[in-house]
Short mmCIF file of C-alpha atoms in Angstrom, two decimals:
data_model
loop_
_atom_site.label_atom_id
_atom_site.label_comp_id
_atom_site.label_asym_id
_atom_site.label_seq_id
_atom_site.Cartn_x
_atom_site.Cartn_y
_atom_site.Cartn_z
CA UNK A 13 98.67 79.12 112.22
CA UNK A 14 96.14 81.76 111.58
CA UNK A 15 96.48 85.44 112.93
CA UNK A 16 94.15 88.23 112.33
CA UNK A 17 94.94 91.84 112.13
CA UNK A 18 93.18 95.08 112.59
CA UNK A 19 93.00 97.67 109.87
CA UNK A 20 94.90 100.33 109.50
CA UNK A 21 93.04 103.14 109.73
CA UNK A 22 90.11 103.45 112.48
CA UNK A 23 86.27 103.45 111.67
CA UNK A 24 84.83 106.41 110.87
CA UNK A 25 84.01 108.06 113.79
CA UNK A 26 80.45 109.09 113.53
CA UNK A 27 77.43 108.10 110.76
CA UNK A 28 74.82 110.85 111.17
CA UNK A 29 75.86 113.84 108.35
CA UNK A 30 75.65 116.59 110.96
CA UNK A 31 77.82 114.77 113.04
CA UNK A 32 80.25 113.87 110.02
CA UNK A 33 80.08 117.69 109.45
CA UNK A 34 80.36 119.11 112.85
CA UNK A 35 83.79 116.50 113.03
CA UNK A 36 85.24 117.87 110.05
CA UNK A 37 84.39 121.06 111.17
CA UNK A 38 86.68 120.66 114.54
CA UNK A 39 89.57 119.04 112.25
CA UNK A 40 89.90 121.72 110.04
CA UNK A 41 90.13 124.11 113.49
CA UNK A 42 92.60 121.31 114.75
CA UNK A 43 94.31 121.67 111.61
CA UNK A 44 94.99 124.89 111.04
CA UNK A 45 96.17 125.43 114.30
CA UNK A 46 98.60 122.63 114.71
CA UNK A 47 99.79 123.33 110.55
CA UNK A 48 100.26 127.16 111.12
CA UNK A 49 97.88 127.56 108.06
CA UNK A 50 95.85 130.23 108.11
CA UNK A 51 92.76 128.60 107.16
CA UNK A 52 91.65 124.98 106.32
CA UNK A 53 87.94 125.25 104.42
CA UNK A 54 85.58 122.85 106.12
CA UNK A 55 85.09 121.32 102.74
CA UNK A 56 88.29 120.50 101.40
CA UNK A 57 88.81 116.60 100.28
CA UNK A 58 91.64 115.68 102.91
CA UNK A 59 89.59 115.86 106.25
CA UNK A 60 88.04 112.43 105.16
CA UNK A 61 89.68 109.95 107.57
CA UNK A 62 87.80 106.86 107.29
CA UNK A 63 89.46 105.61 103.97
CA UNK A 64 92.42 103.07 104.78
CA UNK A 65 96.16 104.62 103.63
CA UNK A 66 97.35 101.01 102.42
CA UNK A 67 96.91 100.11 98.81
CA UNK A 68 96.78 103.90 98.22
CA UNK A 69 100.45 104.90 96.63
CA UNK A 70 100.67 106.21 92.98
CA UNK A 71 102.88 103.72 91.02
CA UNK A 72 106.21 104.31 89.74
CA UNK A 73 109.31 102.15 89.32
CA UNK A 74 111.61 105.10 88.79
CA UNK A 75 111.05 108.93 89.36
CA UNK A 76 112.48 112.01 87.57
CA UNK A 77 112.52 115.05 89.77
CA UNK A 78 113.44 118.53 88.04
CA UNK A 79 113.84 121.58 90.05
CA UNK A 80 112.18 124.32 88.58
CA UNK A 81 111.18 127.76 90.81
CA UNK A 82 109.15 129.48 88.62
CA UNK A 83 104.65 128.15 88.21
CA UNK A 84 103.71 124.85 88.00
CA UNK A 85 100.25 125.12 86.20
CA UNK A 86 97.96 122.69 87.66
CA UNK A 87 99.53 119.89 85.50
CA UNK A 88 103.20 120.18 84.89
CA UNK A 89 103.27 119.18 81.48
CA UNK A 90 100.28 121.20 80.64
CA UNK A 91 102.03 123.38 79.17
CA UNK A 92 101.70 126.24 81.67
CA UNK A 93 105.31 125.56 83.01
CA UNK A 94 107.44 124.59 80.83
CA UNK A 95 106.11 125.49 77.56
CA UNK A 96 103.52 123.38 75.21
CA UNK A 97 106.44 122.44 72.80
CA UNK A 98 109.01 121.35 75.43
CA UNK A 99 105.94 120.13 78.23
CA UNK A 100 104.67 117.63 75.01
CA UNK A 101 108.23 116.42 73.68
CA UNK A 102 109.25 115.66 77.64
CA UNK A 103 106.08 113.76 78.49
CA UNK A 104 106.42 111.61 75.70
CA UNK A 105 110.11 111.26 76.31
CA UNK A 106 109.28 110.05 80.41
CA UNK A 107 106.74 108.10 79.42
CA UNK A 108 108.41 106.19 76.95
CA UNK A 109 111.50 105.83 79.84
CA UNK A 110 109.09 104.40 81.99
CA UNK A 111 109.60 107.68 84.36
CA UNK A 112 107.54 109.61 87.15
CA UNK A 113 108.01 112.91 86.03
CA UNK A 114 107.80 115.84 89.32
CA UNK A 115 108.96 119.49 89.51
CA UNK A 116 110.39 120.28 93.09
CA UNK A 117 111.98 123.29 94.75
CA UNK A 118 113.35 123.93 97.79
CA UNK A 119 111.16 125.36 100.78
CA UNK A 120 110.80 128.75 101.15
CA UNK A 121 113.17 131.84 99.59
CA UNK A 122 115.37 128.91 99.21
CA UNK A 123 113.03 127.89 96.38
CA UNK A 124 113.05 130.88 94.71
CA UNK A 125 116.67 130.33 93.60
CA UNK A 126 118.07 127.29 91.82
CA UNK A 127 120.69 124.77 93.25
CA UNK A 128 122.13 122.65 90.65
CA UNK A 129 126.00 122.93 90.21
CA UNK A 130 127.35 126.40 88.42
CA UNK A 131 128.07 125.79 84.59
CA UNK A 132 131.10 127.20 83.60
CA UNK A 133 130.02 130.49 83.10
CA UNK A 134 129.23 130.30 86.64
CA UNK A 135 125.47 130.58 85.86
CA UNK A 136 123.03 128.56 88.07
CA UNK A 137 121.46 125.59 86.96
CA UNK A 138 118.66 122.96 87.86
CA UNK A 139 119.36 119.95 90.26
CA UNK A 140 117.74 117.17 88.99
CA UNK A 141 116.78 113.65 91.13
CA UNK A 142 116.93 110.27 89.34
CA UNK A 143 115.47 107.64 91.71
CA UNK A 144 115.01 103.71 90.69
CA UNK A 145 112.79 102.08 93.32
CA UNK A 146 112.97 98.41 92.66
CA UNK A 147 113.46 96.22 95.61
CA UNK A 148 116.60 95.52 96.38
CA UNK A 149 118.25 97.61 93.65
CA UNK A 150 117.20 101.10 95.09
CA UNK A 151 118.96 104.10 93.90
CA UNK A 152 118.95 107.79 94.46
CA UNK A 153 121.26 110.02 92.33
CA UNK A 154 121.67 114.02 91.81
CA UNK A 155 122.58 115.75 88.77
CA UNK A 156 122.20 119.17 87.06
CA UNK A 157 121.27 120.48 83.83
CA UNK A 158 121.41 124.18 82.40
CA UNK A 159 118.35 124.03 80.98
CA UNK A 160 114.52 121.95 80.85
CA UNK A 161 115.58 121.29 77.24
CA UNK A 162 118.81 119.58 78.10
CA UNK A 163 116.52 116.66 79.38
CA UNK A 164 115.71 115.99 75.99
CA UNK A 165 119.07 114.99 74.67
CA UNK A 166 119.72 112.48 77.81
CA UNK A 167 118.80 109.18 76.95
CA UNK A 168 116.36 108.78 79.45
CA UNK A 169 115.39 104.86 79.10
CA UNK A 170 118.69 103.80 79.74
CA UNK A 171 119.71 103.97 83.47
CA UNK A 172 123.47 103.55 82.84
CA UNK A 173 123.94 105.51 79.80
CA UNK A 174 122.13 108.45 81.57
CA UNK A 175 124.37 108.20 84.69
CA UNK A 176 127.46 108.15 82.74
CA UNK A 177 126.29 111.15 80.58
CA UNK A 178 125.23 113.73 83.45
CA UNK A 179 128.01 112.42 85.70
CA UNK A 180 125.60 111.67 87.77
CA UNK A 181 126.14 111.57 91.90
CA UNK A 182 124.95 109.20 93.92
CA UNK A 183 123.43 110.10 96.94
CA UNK A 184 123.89 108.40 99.92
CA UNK A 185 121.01 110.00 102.49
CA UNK A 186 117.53 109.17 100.66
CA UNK A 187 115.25 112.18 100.30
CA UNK A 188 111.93 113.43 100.71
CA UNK A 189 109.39 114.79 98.67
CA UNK A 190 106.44 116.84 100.02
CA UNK A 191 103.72 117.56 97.33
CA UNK A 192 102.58 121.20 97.65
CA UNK A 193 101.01 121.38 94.44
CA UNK A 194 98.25 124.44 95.22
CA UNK A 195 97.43 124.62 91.89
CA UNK A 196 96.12 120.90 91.41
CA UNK A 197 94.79 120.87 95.17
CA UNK A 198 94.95 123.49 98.01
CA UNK A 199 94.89 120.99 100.56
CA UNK A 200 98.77 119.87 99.46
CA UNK A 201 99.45 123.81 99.73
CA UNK A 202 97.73 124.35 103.01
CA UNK A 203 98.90 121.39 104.42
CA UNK A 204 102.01 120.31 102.90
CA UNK A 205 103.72 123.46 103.06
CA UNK A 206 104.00 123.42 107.02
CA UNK A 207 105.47 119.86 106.91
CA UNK A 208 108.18 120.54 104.30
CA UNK A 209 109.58 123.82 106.38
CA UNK A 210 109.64 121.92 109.48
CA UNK A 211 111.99 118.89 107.94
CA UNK A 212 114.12 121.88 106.14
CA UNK A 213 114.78 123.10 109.69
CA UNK A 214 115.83 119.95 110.86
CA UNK A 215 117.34 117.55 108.15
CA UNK A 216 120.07 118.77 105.24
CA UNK A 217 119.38 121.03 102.83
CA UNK A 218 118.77 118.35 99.92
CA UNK A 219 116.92 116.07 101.92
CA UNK A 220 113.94 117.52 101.95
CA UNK A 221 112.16 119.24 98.59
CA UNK A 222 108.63 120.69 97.57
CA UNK A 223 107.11 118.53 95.00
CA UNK A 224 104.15 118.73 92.46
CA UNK A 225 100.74 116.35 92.36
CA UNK A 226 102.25 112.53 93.24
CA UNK A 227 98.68 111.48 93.49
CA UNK A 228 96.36 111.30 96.63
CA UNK A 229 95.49 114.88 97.79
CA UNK A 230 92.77 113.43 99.92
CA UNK A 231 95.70 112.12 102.18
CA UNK A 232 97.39 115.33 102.67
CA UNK A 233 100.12 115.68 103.83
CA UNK A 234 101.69 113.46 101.14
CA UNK A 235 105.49 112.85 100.74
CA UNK A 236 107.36 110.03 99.39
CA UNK A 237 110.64 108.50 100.27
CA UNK A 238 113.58 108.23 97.50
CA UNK A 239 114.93 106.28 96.02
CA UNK A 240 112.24 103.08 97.91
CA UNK A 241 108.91 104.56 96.81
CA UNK A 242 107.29 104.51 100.10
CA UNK A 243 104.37 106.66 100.15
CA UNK A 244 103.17 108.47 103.02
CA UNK A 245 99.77 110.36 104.12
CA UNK A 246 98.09 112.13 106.43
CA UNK A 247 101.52 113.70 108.00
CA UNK A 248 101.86 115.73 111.02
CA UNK A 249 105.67 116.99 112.05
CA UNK A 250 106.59 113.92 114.06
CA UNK A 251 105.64 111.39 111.69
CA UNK A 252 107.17 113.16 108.87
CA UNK A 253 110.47 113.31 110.56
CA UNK A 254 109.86 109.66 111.68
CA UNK A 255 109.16 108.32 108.04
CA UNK A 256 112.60 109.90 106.51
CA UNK A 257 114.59 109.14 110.20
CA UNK A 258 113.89 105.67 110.04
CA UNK A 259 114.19 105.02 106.30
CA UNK A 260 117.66 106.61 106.79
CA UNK A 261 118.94 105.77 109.55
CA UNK A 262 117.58 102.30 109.78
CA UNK A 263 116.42 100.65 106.20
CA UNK A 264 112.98 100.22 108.32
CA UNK A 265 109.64 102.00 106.78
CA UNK A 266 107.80 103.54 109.86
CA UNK A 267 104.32 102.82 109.71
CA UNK A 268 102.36 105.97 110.89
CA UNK A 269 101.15 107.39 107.85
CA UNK A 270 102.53 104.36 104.97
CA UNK A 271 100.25 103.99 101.96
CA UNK A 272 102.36 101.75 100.34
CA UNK A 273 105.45 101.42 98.15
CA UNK A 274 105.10 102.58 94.31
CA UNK A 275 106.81 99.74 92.79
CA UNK A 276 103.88 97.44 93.90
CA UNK A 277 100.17 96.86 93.17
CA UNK A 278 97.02 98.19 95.42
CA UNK A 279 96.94 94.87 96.68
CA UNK A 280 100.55 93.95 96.93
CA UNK A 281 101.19 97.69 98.88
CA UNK A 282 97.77 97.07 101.24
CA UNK A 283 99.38 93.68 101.83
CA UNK A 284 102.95 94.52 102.81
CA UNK A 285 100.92 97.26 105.02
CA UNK A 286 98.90 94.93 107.06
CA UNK A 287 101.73 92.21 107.55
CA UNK A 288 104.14 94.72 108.78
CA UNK A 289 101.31 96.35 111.11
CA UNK A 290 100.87 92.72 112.35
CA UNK A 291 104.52 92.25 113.11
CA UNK A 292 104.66 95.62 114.53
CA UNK A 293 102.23 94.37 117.69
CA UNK A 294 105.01 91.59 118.47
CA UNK A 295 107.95 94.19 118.25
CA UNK A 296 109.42 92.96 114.90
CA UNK A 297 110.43 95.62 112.40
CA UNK A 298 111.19 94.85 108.89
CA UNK A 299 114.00 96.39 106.50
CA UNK A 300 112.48 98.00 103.49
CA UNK A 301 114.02 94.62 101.38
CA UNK A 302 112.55 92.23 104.25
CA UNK A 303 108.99 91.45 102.44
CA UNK A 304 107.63 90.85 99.20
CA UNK A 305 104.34 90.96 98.30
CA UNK A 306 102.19 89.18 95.19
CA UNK A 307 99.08 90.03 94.39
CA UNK A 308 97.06 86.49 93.52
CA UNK A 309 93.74 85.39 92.62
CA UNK A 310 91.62 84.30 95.77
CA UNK A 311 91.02 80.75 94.11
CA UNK A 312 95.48 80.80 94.68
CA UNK A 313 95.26 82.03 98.09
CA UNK A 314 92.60 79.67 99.56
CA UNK A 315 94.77 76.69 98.20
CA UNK A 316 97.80 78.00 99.85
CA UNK A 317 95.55 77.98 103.48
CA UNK A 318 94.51 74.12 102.09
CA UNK A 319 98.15 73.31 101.63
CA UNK A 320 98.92 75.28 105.21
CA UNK A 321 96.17 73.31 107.11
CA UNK A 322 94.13 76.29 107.67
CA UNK A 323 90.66 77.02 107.74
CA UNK A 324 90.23 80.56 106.83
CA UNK A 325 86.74 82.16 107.80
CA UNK A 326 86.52 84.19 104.94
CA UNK A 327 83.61 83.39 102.34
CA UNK A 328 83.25 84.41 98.70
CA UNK A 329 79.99 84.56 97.82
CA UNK A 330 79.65 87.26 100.71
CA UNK A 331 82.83 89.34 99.07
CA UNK A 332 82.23 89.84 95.69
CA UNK A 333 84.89 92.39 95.72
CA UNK A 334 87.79 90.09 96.94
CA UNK A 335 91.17 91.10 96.46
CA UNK A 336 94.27 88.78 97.52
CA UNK A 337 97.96 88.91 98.17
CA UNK A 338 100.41 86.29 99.75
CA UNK A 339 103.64 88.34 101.37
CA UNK A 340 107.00 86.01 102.24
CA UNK A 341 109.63 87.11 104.39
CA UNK A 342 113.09 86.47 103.49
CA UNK A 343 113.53 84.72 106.30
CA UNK A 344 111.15 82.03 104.94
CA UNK A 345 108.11 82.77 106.39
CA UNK A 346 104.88 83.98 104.23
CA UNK A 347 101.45 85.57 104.74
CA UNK A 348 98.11 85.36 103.17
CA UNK A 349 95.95 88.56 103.65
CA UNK A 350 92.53 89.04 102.25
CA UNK A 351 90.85 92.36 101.08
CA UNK A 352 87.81 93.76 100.17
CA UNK A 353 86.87 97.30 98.85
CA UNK A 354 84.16 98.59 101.12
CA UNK A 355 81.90 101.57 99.89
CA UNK A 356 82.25 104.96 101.52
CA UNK A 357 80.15 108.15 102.05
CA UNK A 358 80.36 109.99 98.89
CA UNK A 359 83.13 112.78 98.75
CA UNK A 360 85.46 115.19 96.47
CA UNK A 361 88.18 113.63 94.83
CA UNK A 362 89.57 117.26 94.91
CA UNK A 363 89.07 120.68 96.49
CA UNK A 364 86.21 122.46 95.35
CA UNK A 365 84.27 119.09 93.40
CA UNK A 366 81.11 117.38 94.04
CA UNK A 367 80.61 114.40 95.86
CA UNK A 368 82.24 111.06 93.64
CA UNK A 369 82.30 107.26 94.79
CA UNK A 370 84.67 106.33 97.15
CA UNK A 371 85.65 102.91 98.77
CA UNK A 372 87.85 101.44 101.48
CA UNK A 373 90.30 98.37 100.57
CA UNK A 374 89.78 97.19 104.51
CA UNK A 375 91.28 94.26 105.59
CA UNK A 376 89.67 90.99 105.99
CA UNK A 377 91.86 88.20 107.23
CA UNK A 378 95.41 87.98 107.80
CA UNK A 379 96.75 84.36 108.14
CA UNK A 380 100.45 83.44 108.79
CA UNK A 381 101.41 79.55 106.75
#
């Protein structure tokens, strides 16, 4: 059986530069209207649309949130925020843990205060989230600490000894993290900003947080779901809501806006992408446990197809930059899909750089076995 599927993100809309320019031009107006921002530059790195959103998630098996409402610097362990002393010890301590480490706050005033439980002198204290993404095992829990430095002491690369020692609670509502990191990028500022207020009016107060640099500016709006990993950009209000909704109510990822899931590869996340996009046109949704992707070698994929019967139209020697993934169901069934990284026009990585290389991981070929 072989099935092919469209990418997921359209063409770029125009190829002339004055044209490109003159469309960016109208987003950013587009933008800043519909984002209540007062201003989107005409330059700034996220109004590039033509790049696809799967295979585009940072990595991360398990993420360390602390809230923290003063600065963040442009990097949080820079330094600039927590101190050099304490900002060196800790990244050496998350890294060694195998952790994502974030600062969050709430939106607005609300993030000018801190909500972790009292202490017993009834001071406040930072809320902390502890999130382990892997499939199947996913886990979100809350806990406080007095201080950054009380981090330190926690044994960090053991899950259950650190739940047992902060008494940690487990949540049972997953949350969201919007990246509004101005400092690193003011796109995530100027963009993010308006997202995160809207879900604080709508969802529970520790649903929804503020979060520094996750990766992927370009896309803003980023968030991320906790305690899967999924990865969203490009957000407006609807899809936003629609991405923690769904994940909540549901177990099912939506699709508008998914980059991929941080426990997986490029590959594996662009794969899981396009095979859920294809069973999305048939009116099948998949929980967030229902697929499991693998990146392989093409020389692995093409013998699967041989095995399968299937002819796949896909040559080589024209795709030097192959990638390959197969994707099974737990209902049996399993997917090849076929990538390859297509150059783009030259753009900032960031606000306010010069043009870098870009490329596209578009879809090839999808085939069903």
């Amino acid at each position: 059986m072989t099935e092919s599927c469209t990418p997921a993100t359209p063409e770029p809309r125009a190829t002339n530069p004055t044209e490109l320019n003159n469309l960016r031009a109208a987003h950013a107006d587009e933008l800043s209207s519909r984002t209540r921002a007062t201003s989107i530059p005409t330059d700034s790195c996220s109004l590039y649309d033509d790049e696809a959103l799967g295979g585009t998630a940072g990595r991360a098996t398990a993420w360390l949130a602390l809230e923290h409402v003063g600065h963040w610097g442009r990097d949080v362990l820079d330094g600039s925020a927590l101190g050099e002393e304490l900002s060196e010890a800790l990244g050496e301590a998350v890294s060694q843990a195998g952790l994502k480490f974030l600062l969050i706050r709430q939106t607005g005033k609300a993030g000018r205060v801190l909500h972790g439980a009292p202490d017993a002198s009834g001071n406040p204290t930072h809320r902390v989230l502890y999130a382990l993404c892997t499939p199947g095992e996913e886990k979100l829990y809350s806990f406080s600490v007095s201080t950054p430095e009380q981090l330190l002491e926690l044994p960090l690369g053991n899950p259950q000894e650190l739940i047992q020692a902060t008494g940690a609670e487990l949540m049972d509502s997953p949350a969201i993290l919007v990246c509004t990191h101005s400092k690193r990028d003011r796109c995530c500022a100027l963009r993010g900003r308006p997202i995160a207020a809207h879900l604080a009016d709508i969802l529970p107060g520790n649903a929804v947080w503020e979060c520094s640099h996750t990766g992927g500016h370009r896309f803003a709006p980023v968030g991320i779901m906790l305690p899967t990993g999924y990865t969203y950009g490009r957000l407006s209000e609807p899809s936003a809501l629609a991405a923690y909704l769904s994940l909540a109510g549901r177990s099912i990822p939506s699709l508008h806006g998914l980059r991929g899931r941080s426990t997986d590869t490029p590959v594996e996340q662009a794969a899981e992408v396009a095979v859920r996009l294809e069973l999305e046109k048939k009116g099948e949704e998949v929980t967030s446990g229902g697929l499991v992707s693998r990146e392989t070698s093409g020389r692995e994929a093409f013998i699967a197809l041989r095995e399968a019967g299937i002819d796949s139209a896909v040559d080589t020697a024209e795709h030097p930059t192959l990638e390959a993934a197969l994707t099974s169901h737990t209902d049996g069934r399993s997917w090849v899909t076929f990538f390859e990284r297509v150059a783009l026009e030259p753009r900032p990585n960031s606000c306010g750089k010069g043009p870098a290389d870009a490329f596209s991981r578009e879809l090839l070929a999808l085939h069903q076995l």
